[in-house]
XYZ file of C-alpha atoms in Angstrom:
296
model
C 27.776 10.467 -15.731
C 25.834 9.787 -12.524
C 22.980 7.343 -13.145
C 20.020 6.293 -10.997
C 18.348 3.047 -12.075
C 14.796 2.420 -10.910
C 14.517 -1.024 -12.519
C 16.463 -4.214 -11.715
C 16.626 -5.064 -15.425
C 18.107 -1.662 -16.257
C 20.688 -2.089 -13.514
C 21.707 -5.413 -15.057
C 21.970 -3.817 -18.494
C 24.062 -0.914 -17.208
C 26.575 -3.241 -15.586
C 26.639 -5.462 -18.688
C 27.480 -2.373 -20.764
C 30.371 -1.468 -18.490
C 28.557 1.510 -16.947
C 28.274 0.010 -13.467
C 30.711 2.500 -11.971
C 28.429 5.328 -13.122
C 25.430 3.897 -11.252
C 24.917 5.818 -8.000
C 21.365 4.814 -7.050
C 19.236 1.676 -7.401
C 16.063 0.062 -6.034
C 15.798 -2.409 -3.173
C 15.217 -5.142 -5.783
C 18.436 -4.518 -7.710
C 20.429 -7.590 -6.734
C 22.267 -8.528 -9.933
C 25.115 -8.349 -10.451
C 26.118 -8.516 -6.767
C 27.932 -5.166 -7.091
C 24.528 -3.518 -7.454
C 24.002 -4.110 -3.745
C 26.770 -1.612 -2.984
C 24.805 1.285 -4.490
C 22.507 3.694 -2.659
C 18.904 2.456 -2.462
C 16.439 5.151 -3.491
C 13.149 3.216 -3.695
C 11.445 0.628 -1.492
C 8.226 -1.381 -1.598
C 5.052 -0.360 0.198
C 4.155 -4.049 0.639
C 5.038 -5.782 3.923
C 7.298 -8.829 3.896
C 6.121 -12.383 4.421
C 2.861 -12.289 2.483
C 1.588 -15.282 0.528
C 0.630 -14.847 -3.170
C -3.112 -14.515 -2.503
C -2.454 -11.852 0.148
C -0.140 -9.939 -2.193
C -2.741 -10.025 -4.965
C -5.432 -8.723 -2.616
C -3.239 -5.947 -1.239
C -1.945 -4.868 -4.670
C -5.476 -4.829 -6.080
C -6.771 -2.773 -3.163
C -3.951 -0.222 -3.353
C -4.355 0.202 -7.105
C -8.124 0.709 -6.781
C -7.437 3.315 -4.100
C -4.822 5.021 -6.289
C -2.075 4.368 -3.764
C 1.539 3.825 -4.773
C 3.180 0.420 -4.412
C 6.664 1.897 -4.148
C 8.222 4.669 -2.102
C 10.781 6.953 -3.751
C 13.255 8.371 -1.223
C 13.489 11.992 -2.287
C 16.179 12.645 0.309
C 18.401 9.928 -1.101
C 17.716 11.126 -4.628
C 18.586 14.700 -3.712
C 21.994 13.697 -2.419
C 23.014 11.776 -5.516
C 23.147 14.694 -7.975
C 22.033 12.437 -10.832
C 22.535 13.270 -14.489
C 20.272 10.464 -15.719
C 17.353 8.615 -14.111
C 16.098 5.503 -15.906
C 12.600 4.271 -15.093
C 9.558 2.635 -16.717
C 5.935 3.244 -17.585
C 5.116 -0.398 -18.263
C 3.655 -1.779 -15.038
C 2.603 -0.085 -11.818
C 3.382 -3.303 -9.936
C 6.955 -3.475 -11.250
C 8.576 -0.200 -10.193
C 8.138 3.469 -9.357
C 5.740 5.150 -11.794
C 7.412 7.611 -14.161
C 5.050 10.418 -13.065
C 6.296 9.984 -9.496
C 9.866 10.372 -10.719
C 9.077 13.584 -12.612
C 7.246 14.998 -9.601
C 10.189 14.217 -7.310
C 12.726 15.789 -9.652
C 10.561 18.891 -10.048
C 10.246 19.131 -6.272
C 14.013 18.846 -5.885
C 14.656 21.243 -8.782
C 16.836 18.500 -10.233
C 17.722 18.749 -13.914
C 18.474 15.087 -14.420
C 17.333 13.609 -17.706
C 14.616 10.943 -17.328
C 14.765 7.989 -19.710
C 11.691 5.762 -19.803
C 12.277 2.190 -20.964
C 9.131 0.187 -21.780
C 9.884 -3.015 -23.705
C 6.821 -5.183 -24.338
C 8.380 -7.925 -26.476
C 11.647 -9.830 -26.639
C 12.680 -7.791 -29.676
C 11.975 -4.573 -27.780
C 14.013 -5.816 -24.809
C 17.047 -6.195 -27.076
C 16.354 -2.770 -28.585
C 16.252 -1.253 -25.089
C 19.867 -2.325 -24.590
C 20.833 -0.105 -27.525
C 18.666 2.737 -26.195
C 20.397 2.610 -22.816
C 23.774 2.321 -24.513
C 23.027 5.443 -26.552
C 21.992 7.387 -23.443
C 25.072 6.374 -21.465
C 27.755 6.622 -24.134
C 28.166 2.849 -24.337
C 26.457 2.188 -27.683
C 29.327 0.012 -29.068
C 29.151 -2.226 -26.002
C 25.387 -2.392 -26.457
C 25.752 -3.482 -30.059
C 28.220 -6.201 -29.028
C 25.896 -7.421 -26.273
C 22.857 -7.551 -28.567
C 24.874 -9.406 -31.202
C 25.941 -11.975 -28.608
C 22.397 -12.468 -27.312
C 20.987 -12.714 -30.827
C 23.626 -15.287 -31.705
C 22.616 -17.442 -28.751
C 18.967 -17.247 -29.805
C 19.994 -18.341 -33.305
C 21.769 -21.369 -31.846
C 18.608 -22.380 -29.984
C 16.516 -21.872 -33.115
C 18.841 -24.098 -35.153
C 18.814 -26.877 -32.565
C 15.031 -27.088 -32.259
C 14.204 -26.398 -35.907
C 13.127 -30.000 -36.627
C 11.161 -30.489 -33.416
C 7.390 -30.348 -33.004
C 6.360 -27.350 -30.851
C 5.410 -28.028 -27.241
C 2.238 -26.438 -25.885
C 3.394 -24.546 -22.831
C 1.708 -22.602 -20.078
C 3.747 -20.215 -17.947
C 2.142 -19.339 -14.620
C 3.199 -15.784 -13.826
C 1.293 -15.961 -10.543
C -0.195 -18.992 -8.759
C -2.955 -17.624 -6.532
C -4.961 -16.475 -8.355
C -3.392 -17.922 -11.496
C -2.127 -15.445 -14.094
C -1.359 -16.274 -17.721
C 1.785 -14.725 -19.222
C 2.165 -11.587 -21.285
C 4.760 -9.155 -22.622
C 7.955 -10.957 -23.730
C 7.197 -14.372 -22.177
C 5.190 -15.718 -25.167
C 8.144 -14.687 -27.359
C 10.490 -16.663 -25.121
C 8.266 -19.724 -25.413
C 8.206 -19.400 -29.219
C 11.980 -18.898 -29.420
C 12.469 -22.086 -27.384
C 10.291 -24.173 -29.687
C 6.979 -23.888 -27.904
C 3.488 -22.507 -28.303
C 2.063 -20.246 -25.585
C -1.395 -21.685 -24.888
C -2.578 -18.634 -22.946
C -1.274 -15.093 -23.263
C -0.104 -13.044 -26.239
C 3.160 -11.348 -27.082
C 3.316 -7.685 -26.158
C 0.117 -7.730 -24.102
C -0.326 -7.668 -20.348
C -0.459 -10.834 -18.290
C -3.981 -11.521 -17.081
C -5.911 -13.264 -14.356
C -7.149 -16.684 -15.435
C -8.880 -19.666 -13.823
C -7.878 -23.283 -13.323
C -10.675 -24.540 -15.561
C -9.470 -22.323 -18.393
C -5.884 -23.414 -17.779
C -6.788 -27.105 -17.878
C -8.888 -26.592 -21.018
C -5.915 -24.954 -22.767
C -4.319 -28.382 -23.147
C -0.708 -27.602 -22.267
C 2.010 -30.244 -22.638
C 4.021 -28.665 -19.825
C 3.474 -26.032 -17.119
C 6.214 -23.602 -16.067
C 5.957 -21.947 -12.650
C 7.538 -18.488 -13.012
C 5.975 -16.321 -10.279
C 6.922 -12.692 -10.803
C 9.236 -11.394 -8.090
C 10.477 -14.768 -6.865
C 13.622 -16.860 -7.186
C 13.875 -20.585 -7.790
C 13.343 -21.918 -4.277
C 10.091 -20.019 -3.741
C 8.996 -20.877 -7.272
C 9.497 -24.563 -6.435
C 7.441 -24.239 -3.258
C 4.602 -22.491 -5.053
C 4.664 -25.053 -7.867
C 4.471 -27.843 -5.291
C 1.424 -26.119 -3.778
C -0.248 -26.079 -7.210
C 0.501 -29.786 -7.701
C -0.718 -30.646 -4.201
C -3.917 -28.690 -4.817
C -4.700 -30.967 -7.763
C -5.511 -28.004 -9.981
C -3.775 -29.578 -13.000
C -4.324 -32.846 -14.871
C -2.585 -35.830 -13.296
C 0.841 -36.467 -14.798
C 1.178 -33.103 -16.548
C 4.873 -32.117 -16.255
C 5.457 -29.105 -14.014
C 8.717 -27.168 -13.865
C 9.717 -24.294 -11.595
C 12.101 -21.577 -12.767
C 13.917 -18.605 -11.270
C 11.551 -15.893 -12.480
C 13.634 -13.028 -11.109
C 16.748 -14.192 -12.906
C 15.511 -15.000 -16.382
C 11.792 -14.447 -16.956
C 10.246 -11.452 -15.177
C 12.989 -8.866 -15.707
C 13.399 -7.560 -19.272
C 17.162 -7.770 -19.524
C 19.961 -9.887 -21.018
C 19.215 -12.922 -18.859
C 15.936 -13.530 -20.690
C 18.103 -15.414 -23.169
C 19.150 -17.727 -20.309
C 15.433 -18.335 -19.853
C 14.949 -19.170 -23.534
C 17.813 -21.672 -23.359
C 16.304 -23.244 -20.236
C 12.890 -23.527 -21.895
C 14.440 -25.182 -24.957
C 16.014 -27.778 -22.670
C 12.649 -28.388 -20.981
C 10.695 -28.612 -24.238
C 13.237 -30.504 -26.337
C 15.704 -32.380 -24.116
C 16.854 -34.610 -26.990
C 18.390 -31.732 -28.958
C 18.882 -28.883 -26.471
C 21.066 -28.709 -23.373
C 19.440 -29.518 -20.063
C 18.494 -26.382 -18.116
C 20.881 -25.186 -15.429
C 19.746 -26.638 -12.088
C 20.212 -23.205 -10.532
C 17.645 -21.814 -12.964
C 15.047 -24.560 -13.454
C 13.913 -27.660 -11.583
C 11.280 -30.270 -12.427
C 8.612 -30.508 -9.718
C 6.531 -33.270 -11.284
């Protein structure tokens, strides 16, 4: 089978299922595992490099109002790959190529590849998507093993924090303007022994304000800016602290959003384990320094 993945999370899942050799095309964001970088890139971003969060928000908002795409699909590259299966999403226009664009491109190329749309909104649905992808790629047994392993790790976290009082947590999915979390992130907070003070499971993240954030009364703030790794997350968290937007002394942590928060794949469980260590350090393992760092 020749597979094109238009989502970094799907690429991770495919490799985790042992189908990495079948992947022939990926996006410019597909960087894990490292072998993904050896595959043909078929989609790129329409956004220029080097923008600050406020500039990105303004440009994304303007392009969406104008009905302009945020990603470019390379039809020439797609034509040369002779794909049997293209996996994409219909969850978020900011996250990846829109599924309608994929169908239009395949129709234009007269390509008969099957299109699988994966749209998990919750942590449970993320795990279910592993089985869906396994079914579509002939790796269902590997998918069942992977889900069992991930579920087992979540059970371990749940057992360790079962006697602890929940921590009120706010995850900043974007710093300027601030966005409260949605989709699977509130589930991750709950699984780690916390309460999401803004945002609801399965719903979209949403623009908030610093007054609303302060009034929410969080015990800890997690900087997890969508699309960024740990070092940039640290810098953006430091900017928030320096701006005095939050109450003095409120703990602030930065995490690698790309690795374990923003992408709906197996590494979300790494994120749950890191959150448990942040919320309940007396009973849970300290978060990996490569994944999470305390800023204040």
